[in-house]
CSV table of C-alpha atoms in Angstrom, one decimal:
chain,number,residue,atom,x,y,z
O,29,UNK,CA,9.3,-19.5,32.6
O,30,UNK,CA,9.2,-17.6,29.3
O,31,UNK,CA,9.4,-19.2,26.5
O,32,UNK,CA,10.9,-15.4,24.5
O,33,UNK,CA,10.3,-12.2,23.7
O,34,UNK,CA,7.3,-11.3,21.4
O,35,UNK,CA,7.5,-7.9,19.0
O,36,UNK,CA,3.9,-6.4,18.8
O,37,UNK,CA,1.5,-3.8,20.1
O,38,UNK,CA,-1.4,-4.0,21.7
O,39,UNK,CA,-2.7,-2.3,18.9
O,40,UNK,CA,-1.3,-5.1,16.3
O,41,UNK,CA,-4.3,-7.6,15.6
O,42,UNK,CA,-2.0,-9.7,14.0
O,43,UNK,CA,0.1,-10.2,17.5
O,44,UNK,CA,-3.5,-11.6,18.7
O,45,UNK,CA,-2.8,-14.5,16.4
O,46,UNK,CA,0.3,-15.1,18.4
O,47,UNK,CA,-0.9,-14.4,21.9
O,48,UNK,CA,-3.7,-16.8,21.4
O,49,UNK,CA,-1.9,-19.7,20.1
O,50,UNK,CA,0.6,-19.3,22.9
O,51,UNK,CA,-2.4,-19.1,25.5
O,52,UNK,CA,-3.1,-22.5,23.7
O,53,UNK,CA,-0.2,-24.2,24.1
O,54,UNK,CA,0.4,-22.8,27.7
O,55,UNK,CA,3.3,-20.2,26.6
O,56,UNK,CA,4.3,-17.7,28.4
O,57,UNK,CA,5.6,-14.9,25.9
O,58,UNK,CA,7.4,-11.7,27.5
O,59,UNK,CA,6.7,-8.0,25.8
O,60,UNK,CA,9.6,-6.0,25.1
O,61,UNK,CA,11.1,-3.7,27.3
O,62,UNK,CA,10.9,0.3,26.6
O,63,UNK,CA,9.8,-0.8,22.6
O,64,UNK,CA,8.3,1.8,20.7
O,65,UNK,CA,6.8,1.0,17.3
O,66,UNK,CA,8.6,3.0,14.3
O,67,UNK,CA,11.6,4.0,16.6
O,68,UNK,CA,12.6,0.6,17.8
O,69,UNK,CA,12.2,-1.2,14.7
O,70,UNK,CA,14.8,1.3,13.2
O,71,UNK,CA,17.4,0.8,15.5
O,72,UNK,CA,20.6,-0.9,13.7
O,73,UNK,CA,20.1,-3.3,17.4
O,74,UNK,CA,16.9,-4.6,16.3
O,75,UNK,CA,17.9,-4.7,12.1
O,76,UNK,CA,20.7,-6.9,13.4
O,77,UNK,CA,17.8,-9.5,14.6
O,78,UNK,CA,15.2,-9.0,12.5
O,79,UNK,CA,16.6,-7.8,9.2
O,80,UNK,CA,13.5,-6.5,7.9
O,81,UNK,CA,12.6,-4.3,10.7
O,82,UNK,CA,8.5,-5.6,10.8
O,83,UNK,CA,6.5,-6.6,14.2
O,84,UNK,CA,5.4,-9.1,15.2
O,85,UNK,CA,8.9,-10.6,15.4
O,86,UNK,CA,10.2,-13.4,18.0
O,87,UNK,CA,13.4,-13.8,19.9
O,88,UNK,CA,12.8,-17.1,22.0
O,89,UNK,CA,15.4,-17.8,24.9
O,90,UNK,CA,17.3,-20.0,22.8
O,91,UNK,CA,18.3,-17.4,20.7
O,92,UNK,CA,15.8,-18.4,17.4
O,93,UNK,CA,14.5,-15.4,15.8
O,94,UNK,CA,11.5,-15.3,13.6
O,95,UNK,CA,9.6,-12.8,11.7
O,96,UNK,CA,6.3,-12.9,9.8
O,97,UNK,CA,2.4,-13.5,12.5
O,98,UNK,CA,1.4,-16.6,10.7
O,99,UNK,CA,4.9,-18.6,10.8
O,100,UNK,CA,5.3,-17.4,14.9
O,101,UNK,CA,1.9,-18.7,15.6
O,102,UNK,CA,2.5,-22.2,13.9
O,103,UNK,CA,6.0,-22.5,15.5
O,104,UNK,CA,4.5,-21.5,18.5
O,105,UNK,CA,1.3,-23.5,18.5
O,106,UNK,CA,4.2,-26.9,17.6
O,107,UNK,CA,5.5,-26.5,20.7
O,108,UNK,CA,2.6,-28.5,22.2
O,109,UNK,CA,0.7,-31.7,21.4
O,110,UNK,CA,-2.0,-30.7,24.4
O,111,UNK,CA,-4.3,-29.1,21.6
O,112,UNK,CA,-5.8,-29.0,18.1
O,113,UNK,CA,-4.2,-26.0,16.7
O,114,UNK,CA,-2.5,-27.3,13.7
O,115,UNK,CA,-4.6,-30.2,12.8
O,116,UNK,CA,-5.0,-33.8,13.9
O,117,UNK,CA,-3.8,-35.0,10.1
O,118,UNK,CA,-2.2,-33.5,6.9
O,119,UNK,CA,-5.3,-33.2,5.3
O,120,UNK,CA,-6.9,-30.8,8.0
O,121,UNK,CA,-3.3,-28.7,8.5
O,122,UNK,CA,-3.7,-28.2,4.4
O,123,UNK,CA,-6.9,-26.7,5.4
O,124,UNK,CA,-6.2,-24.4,8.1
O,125,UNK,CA,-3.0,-23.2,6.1
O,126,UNK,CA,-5.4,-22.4,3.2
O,127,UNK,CA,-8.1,-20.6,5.6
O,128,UNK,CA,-5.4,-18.9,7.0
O,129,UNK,CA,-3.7,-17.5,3.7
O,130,UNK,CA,-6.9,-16.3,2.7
O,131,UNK,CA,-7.9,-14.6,5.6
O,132,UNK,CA,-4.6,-13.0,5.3
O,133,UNK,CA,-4.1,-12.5,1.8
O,134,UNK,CA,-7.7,-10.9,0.9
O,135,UNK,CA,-9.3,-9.8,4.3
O,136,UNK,CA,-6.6,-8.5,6.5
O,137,UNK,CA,-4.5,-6.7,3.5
O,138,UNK,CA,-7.4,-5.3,1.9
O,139,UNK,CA,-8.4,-4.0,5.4
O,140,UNK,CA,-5.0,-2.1,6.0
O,141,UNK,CA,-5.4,-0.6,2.5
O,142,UNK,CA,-8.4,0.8,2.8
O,143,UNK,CA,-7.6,2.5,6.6
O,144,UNK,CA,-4.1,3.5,4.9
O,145,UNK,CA,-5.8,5.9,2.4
O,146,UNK,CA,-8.3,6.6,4.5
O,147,UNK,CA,-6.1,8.0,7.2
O,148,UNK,CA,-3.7,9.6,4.6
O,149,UNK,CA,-0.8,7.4,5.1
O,150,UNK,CA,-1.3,6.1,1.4
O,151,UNK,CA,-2.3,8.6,-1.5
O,152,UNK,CA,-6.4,8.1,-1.3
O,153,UNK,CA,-7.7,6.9,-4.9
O,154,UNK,CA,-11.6,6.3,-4.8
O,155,UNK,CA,-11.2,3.5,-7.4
O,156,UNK,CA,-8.8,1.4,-5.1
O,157,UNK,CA,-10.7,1.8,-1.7
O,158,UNK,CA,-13.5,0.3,-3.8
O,159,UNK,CA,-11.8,-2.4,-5.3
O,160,UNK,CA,-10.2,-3.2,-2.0
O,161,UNK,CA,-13.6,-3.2,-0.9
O,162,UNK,CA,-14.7,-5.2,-3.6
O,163,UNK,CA,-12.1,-8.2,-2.8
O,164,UNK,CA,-12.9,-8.1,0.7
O,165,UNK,CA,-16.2,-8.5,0.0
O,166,UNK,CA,-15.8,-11.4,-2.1
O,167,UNK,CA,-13.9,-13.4,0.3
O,168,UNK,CA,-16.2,-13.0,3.4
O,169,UNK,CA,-18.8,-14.1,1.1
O,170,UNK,CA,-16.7,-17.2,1.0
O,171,UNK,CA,-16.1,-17.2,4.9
O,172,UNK,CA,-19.4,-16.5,5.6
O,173,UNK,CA,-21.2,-20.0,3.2
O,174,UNK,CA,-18.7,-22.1,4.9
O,175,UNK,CA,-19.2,-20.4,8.6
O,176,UNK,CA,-23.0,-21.2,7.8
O,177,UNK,CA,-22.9,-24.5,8.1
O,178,UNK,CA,-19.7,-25.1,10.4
O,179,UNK,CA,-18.9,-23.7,14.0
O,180,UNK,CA,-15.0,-23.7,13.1
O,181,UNK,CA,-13.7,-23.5,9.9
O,182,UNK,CA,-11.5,-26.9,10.3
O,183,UNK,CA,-13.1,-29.6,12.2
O,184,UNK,CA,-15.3,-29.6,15.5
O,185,UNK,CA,-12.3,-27.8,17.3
O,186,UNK,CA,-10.8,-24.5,17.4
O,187,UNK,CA,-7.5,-24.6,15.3
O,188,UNK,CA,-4.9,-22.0,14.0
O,189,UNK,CA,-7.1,-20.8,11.3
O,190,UNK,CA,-9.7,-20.1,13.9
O,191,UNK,CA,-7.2,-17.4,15.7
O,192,UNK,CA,-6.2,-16.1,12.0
O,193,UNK,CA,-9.8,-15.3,11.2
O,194,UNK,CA,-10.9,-14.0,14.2
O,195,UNK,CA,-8.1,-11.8,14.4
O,196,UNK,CA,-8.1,-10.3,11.0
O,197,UNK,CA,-12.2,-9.6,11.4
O,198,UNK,CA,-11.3,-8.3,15.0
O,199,UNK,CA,-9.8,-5.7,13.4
O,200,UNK,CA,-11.9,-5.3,10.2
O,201,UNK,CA,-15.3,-4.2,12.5
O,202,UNK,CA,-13.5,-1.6,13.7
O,203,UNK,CA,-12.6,-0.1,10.3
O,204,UNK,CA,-13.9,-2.0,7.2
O,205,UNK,CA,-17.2,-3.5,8.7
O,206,UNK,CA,-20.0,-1.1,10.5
O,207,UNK,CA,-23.3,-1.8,11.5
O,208,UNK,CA,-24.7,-2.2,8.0
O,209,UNK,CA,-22.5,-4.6,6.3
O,210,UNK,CA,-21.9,-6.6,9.3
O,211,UNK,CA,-25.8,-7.6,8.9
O,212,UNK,CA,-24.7,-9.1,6.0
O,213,UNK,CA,-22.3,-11.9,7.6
O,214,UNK,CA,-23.6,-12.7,10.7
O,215,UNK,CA,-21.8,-16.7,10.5
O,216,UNK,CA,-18.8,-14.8,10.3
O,217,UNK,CA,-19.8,-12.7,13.3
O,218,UNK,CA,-20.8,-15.3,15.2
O,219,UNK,CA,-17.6,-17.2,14.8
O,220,UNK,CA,-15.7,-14.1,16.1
O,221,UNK,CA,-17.6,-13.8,19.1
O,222,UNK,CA,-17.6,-17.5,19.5
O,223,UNK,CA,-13.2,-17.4,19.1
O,224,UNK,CA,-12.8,-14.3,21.2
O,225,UNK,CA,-14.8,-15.3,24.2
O,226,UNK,CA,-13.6,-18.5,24.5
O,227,UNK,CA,-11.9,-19.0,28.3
O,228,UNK,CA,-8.3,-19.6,27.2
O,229,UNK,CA,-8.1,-16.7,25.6
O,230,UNK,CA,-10.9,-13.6,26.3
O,231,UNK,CA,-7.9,-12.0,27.4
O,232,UNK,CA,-6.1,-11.5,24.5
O,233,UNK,CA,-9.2,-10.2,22.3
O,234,UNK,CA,-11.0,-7.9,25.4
O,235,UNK,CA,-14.0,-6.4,24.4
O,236,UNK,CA,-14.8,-6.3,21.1
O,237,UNK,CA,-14.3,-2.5,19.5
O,238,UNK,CA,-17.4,-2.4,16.5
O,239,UNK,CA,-17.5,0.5,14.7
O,240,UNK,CA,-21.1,2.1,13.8
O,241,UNK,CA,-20.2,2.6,10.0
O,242,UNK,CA,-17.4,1.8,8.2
O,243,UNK,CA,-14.5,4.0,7.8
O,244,UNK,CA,-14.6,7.0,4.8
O,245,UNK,CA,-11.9,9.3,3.5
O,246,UNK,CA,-12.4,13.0,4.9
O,247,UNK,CA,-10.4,15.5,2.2
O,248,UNK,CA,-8.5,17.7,4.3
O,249,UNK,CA,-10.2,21.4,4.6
O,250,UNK,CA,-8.7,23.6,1.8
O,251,UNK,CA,-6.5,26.4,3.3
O,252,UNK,CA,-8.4,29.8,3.5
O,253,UNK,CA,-6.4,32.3,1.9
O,254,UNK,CA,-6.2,35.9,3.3
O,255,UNK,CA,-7.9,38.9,1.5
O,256,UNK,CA,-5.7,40.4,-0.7
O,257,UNK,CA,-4.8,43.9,0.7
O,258,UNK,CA,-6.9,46.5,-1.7
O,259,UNK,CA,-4.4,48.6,-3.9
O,260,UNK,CA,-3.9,51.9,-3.9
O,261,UNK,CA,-7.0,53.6,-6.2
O,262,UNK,CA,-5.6,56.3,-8.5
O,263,UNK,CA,-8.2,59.7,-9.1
O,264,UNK,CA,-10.9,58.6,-11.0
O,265,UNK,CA,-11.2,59.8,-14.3
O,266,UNK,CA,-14.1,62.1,-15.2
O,267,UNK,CA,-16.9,59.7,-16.6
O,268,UNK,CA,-18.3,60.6,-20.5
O,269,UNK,CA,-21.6,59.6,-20.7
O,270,UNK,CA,-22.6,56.6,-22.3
O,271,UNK,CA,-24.9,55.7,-24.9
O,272,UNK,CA,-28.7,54.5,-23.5
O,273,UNK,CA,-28.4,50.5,-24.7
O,274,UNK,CA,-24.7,49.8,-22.5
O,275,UNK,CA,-25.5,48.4,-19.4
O,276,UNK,CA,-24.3,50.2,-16.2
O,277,UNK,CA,-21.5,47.5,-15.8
O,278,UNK,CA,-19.6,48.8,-18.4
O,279,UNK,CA,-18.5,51.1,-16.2
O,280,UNK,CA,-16.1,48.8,-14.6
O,281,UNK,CA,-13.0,47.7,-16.1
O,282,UNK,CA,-13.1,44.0,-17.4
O,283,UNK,CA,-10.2,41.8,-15.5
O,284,UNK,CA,-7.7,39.7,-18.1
O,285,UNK,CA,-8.0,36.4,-17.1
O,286,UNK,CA,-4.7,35.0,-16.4
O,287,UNK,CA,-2.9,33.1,-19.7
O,288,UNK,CA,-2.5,29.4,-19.2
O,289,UNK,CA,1.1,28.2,-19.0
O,290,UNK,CA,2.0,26.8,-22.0
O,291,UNK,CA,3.6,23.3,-21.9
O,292,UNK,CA,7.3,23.4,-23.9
O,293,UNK,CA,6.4,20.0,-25.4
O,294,UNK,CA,3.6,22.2,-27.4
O,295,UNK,CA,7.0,24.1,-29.3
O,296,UNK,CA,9.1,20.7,-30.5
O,297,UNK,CA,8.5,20.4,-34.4
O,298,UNK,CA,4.8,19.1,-35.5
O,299,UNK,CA,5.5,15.4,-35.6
O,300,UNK,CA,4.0,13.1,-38.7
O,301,UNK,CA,3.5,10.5,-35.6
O,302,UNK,CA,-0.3,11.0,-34.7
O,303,UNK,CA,-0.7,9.4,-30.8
O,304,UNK,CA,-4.1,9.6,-30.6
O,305,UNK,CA,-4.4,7.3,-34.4
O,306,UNK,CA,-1.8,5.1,-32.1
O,307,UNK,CA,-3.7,4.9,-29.0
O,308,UNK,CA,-6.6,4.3,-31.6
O,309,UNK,CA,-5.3,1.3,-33.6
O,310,UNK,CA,-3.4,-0.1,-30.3
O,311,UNK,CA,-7.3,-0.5,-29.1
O,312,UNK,CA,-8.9,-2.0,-32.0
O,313,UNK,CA,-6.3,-4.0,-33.7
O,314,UNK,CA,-4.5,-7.5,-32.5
O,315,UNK,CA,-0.9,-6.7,-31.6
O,316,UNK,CA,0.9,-8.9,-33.6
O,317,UNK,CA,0.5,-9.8,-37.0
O,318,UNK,CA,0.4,-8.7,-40.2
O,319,UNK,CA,-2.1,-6.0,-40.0
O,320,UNK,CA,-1.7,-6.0,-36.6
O,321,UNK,CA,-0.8,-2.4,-33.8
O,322,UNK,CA,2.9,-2.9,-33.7
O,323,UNK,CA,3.1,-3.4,-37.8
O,324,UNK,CA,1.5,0.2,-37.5
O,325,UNK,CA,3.5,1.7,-35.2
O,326,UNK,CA,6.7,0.9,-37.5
O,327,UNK,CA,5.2,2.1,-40.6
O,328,UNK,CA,4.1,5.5,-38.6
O,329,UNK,CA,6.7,6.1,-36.0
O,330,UNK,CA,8.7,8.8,-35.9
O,331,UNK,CA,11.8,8.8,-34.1
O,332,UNK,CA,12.7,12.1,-34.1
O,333,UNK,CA,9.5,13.7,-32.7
O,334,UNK,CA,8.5,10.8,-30.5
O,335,UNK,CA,10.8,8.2,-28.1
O,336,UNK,CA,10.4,4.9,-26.5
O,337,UNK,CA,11.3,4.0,-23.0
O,338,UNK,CA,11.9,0.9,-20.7
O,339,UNK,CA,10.1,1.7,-17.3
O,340,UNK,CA,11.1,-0.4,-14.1
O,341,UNK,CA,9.9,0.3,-10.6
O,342,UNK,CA,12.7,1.0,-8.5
O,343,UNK,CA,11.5,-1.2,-4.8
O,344,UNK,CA,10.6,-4.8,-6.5
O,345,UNK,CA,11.5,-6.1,-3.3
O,346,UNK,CA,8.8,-3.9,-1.3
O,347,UNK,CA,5.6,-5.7,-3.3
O,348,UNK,CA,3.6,-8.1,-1.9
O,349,UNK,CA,-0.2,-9.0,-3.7
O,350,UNK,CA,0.2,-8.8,-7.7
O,351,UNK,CA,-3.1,-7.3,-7.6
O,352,UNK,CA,-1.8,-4.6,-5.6
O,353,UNK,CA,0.8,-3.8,-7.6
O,354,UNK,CA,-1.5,-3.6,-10.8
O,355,UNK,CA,-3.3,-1.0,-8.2
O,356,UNK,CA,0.1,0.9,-8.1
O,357,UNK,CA,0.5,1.0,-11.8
O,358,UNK,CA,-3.1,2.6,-11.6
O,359,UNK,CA,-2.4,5.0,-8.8
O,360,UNK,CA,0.7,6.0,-11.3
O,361,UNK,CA,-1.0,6.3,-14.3
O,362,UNK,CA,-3.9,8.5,-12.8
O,363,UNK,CA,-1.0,10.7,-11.5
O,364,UNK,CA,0.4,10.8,-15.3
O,365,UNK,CA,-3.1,12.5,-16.5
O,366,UNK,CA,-2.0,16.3,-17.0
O,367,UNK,CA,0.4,14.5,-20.0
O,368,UNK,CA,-2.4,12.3,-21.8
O,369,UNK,CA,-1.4,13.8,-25.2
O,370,UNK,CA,2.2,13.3,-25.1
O,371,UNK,CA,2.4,9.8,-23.8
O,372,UNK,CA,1.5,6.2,-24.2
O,373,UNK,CA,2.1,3.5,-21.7
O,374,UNK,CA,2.0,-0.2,-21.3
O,375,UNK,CA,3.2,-1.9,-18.1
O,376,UNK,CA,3.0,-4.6,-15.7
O,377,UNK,CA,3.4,-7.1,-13.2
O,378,UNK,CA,5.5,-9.9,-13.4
O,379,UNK,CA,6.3,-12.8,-11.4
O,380,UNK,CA,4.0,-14.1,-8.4
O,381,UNK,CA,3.4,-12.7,-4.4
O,382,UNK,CA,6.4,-11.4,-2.6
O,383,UNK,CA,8.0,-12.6,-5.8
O,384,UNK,CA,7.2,-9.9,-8.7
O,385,UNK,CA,8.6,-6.8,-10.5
O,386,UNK,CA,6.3,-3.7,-12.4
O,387,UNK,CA,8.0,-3.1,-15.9
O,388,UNK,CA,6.8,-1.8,-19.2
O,389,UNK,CA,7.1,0.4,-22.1
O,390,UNK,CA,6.4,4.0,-22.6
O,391,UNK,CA,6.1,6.1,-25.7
O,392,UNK,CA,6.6,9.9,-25.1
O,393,UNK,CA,6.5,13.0,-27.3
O,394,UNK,CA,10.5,14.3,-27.3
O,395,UNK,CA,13.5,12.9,-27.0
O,396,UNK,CA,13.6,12.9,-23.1
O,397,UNK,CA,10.6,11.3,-21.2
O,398,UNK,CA,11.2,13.4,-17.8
O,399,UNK,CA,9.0,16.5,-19.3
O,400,UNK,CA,6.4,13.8,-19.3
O,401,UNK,CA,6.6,12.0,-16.5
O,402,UNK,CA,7.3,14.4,-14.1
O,403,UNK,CA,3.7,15.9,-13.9
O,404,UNK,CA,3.2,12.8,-11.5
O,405,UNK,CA,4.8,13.4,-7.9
O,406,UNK,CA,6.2,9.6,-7.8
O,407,UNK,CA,8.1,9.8,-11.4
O,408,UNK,CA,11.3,8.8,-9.5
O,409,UNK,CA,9.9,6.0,-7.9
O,410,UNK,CA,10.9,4.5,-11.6
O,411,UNK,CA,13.6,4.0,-13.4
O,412,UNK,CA,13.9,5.3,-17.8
O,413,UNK,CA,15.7,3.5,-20.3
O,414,UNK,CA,15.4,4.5,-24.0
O,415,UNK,CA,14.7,2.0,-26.5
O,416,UNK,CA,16.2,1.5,-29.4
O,417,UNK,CA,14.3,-0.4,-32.2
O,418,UNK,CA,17.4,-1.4,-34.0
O,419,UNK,CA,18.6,-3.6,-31.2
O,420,UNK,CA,17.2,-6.9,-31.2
O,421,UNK,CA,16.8,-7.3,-27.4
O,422,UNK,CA,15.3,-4.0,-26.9
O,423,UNK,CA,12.9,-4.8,-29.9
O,424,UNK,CA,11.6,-7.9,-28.1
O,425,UNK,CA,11.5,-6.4,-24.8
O,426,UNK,CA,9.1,-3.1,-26.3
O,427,UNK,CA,6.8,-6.0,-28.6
O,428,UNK,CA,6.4,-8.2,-25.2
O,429,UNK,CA,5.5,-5.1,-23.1
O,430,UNK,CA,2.9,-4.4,-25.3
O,431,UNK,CA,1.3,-7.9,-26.5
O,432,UNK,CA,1.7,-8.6,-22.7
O,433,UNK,CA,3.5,-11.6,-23.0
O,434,UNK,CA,6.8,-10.1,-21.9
O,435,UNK,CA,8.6,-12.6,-19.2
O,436,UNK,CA,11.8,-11.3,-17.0
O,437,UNK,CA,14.0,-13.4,-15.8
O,438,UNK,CA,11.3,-16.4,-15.7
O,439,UNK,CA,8.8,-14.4,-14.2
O,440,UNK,CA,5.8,-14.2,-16.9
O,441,UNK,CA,3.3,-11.5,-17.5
O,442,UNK,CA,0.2,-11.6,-14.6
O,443,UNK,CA,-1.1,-8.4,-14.9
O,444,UNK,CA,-1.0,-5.1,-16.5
O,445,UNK,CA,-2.5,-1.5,-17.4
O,446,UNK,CA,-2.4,0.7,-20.9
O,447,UNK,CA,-2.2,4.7,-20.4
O,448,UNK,CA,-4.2,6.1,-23.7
């Protein structure tokens, strides 16, 4: 008898985690009927279950509905005491729960990152892809020590954690990990090929899909653009002749180059505020104090040439990883590069994972910040506030931003970027 429906794909390595553990515990899980990923998950039927519209995603017979791999896999793996999945004490499940989170948390997220820009579904930035890299890395180094001197990671058993890792590298060689770096963890290999063969479940895993090298952004091919049709030649005029030292091209007429566009920030009244001697003394001076940046910036700031703003991001609730917001405030400040002379920026994160908000202070040439900002395509992915200096709140609010100790509603300061 089935024991619910599961929400995955095949091609879903995190509904692995789930199959397995059900295998385990001798579940049998049905597939939905007719589901097809990014049309289903849209309908207002399946918002009404599962609010948040992600896979994997259980509906048992009972009517319980779950979201999220890692708490279906442990719910599912409870429903039976005929295994080891979850631990034979509360010291090993505190194990495999902290195996698991960082397989998750650092592998598998890091892994979906990278194939995201690679594949265009995430604006590519070459700094990111490496630092995603870069964390990976780091945390299959980890993996890998531990691997080298256990068969599981929890125990002499198989357990949860076992199905987490295995699935999150399953899915890592084919993207993440070719030929050349997987020489460089072959315990972590090993315990892969050890997890996915085993009896119980070979079947969910199949054959495993190694790539030869890891995956690379491709830029798309620049559009050829079609020959201008030649214009109409009027008579030629009759040649004089020319002195022996010009050169024969002197014949031809020389082609204006075309005037650059001149930004209307460049016409507002010269301003006594300098940004650059900001941006200067920002860097080399403490922020507070006596002779400190922001005791600068009141004796030099000009109000009427420059303003201050309150930046928020507008989808709090969409972050995950602080560190991958602090990417985000990089991807937008790389976007903001074409204003580097009229702008300054400090901002944040705040708060903790799936629990954090981006906020911060900018200081712009002009009175409104959208002729600024709006050289970057995701501008109105944030919200502008103006700052005003007299009011007390605002004051603390723009001196927190940028001694990065600001807190919002309890959530303190993690992380955060300057634009100068």
């Amino acid at each position: 008898m089935s024991f619910g429906t599961l929400y995955t794909t095949d091609a879903q390595a995190k509904g692995k985690i789930i199959k397995a553990a059900a295998a385990y515990a001798g579940i049998t899980l049905d597939g939905p009927t007719g589901y097809v990923h990014f049309e289903t998950n849209k309908t207002p039927e399946y918002l009404a279950k599962f609010s948040h519209g992600k896979i994997p995603a259980l509906e048992t017979k009972t009517g319980f509905k779950l979201f999220e791999a890692l708490p279906i896999a442990k719910y599912i793996a409870s429903q039976s005491k005929n295994h080891n999945l979850l631990g034979a004490n509360p010291e090993e499940s505190a194990l495999i729960e902290q195996w698991s989170h960082l397989a998750e948390s650092e592998i598998d997220i890091n892994t979906e990152l990278v194939v995201f820009q690679c594949k265009g579904l995430l604006v590519y930035n070459k700094p990111n892809h490496n630092t995603c890299l870069e964390r990976q890395f780091r945390t299959l180094n980890t993996f890998e020590q531990h691997l080298a001197q256990n068969t599981f990671l929890v125990g002499e058993r198989i357990t949860l954690a076992d199905l987490v890792l295995a699935a999150i590298i399953y899915r890592a060689v084919q993207f993440t990990l070719g030929a050349e770096e997987r020489k460089k963890y072959p315990a972590i290999i090993r315990h892969l090929e050890t997890v996915a063969n085993q009896p119980t479940i070979k079947s969910v895993f199949g054959d495993i899909p190694y790539a030869e090298k890891a995956i690379q952004f491709t830029p798309p091919p620049k559009e050829k653009k079609e020959p201008k049709p030649a214009a109409a030649q009027a008579p030629k005029a009759e040649k004089k002749p020319k002195a022996k030292e010009q050169d024969d091209d002197d014949d031809e007429p020389s082609v204006p180059a075309e005037p650059k566009v001149k930004n209307p920030l460049d016409d507002l009244p010269k301003s006594s505020f300098n940004l650059e001697d900001w941006k200067r003394a920002y860097s080399n001076k403490d922020t507070r104090g006596a002779d400190g940046a922001l005791e600068w910036f009141y004796q030099n700031f000009d109000k009427e040439g420059f303003s201050i703003w309150r930046v928020d991001f507008k989808y709090n609730n969409e972050l995950t990883q602080t560190f991958m917001s602090s990417n985000q405030i990089g991807g937008f400040f790389n976007r903001l590069e074409a204003s580097r002379k009229y702008l300054f920026g400090s901002v944040g994160v705040l708060g903790k994972t799936n629990d954090s908000v981006i906020s911060g202070v900018l200081i712009g040439r002009g009175k409104d910040i959208k002729p600024v900002v709006d050289v970057a395509p995701d501008y109105e992915s944030y919200e502008y506030k103006p700052i005003n200096l007299d009011d007390a709140k605002d004051k603390e609010f723009f001196e927190g931003a940028l001694a990065w100790d600001l807190k919002i509603d309890g959530k303190e300061w993690v992380d955060g970027k300057n634009f100068k």
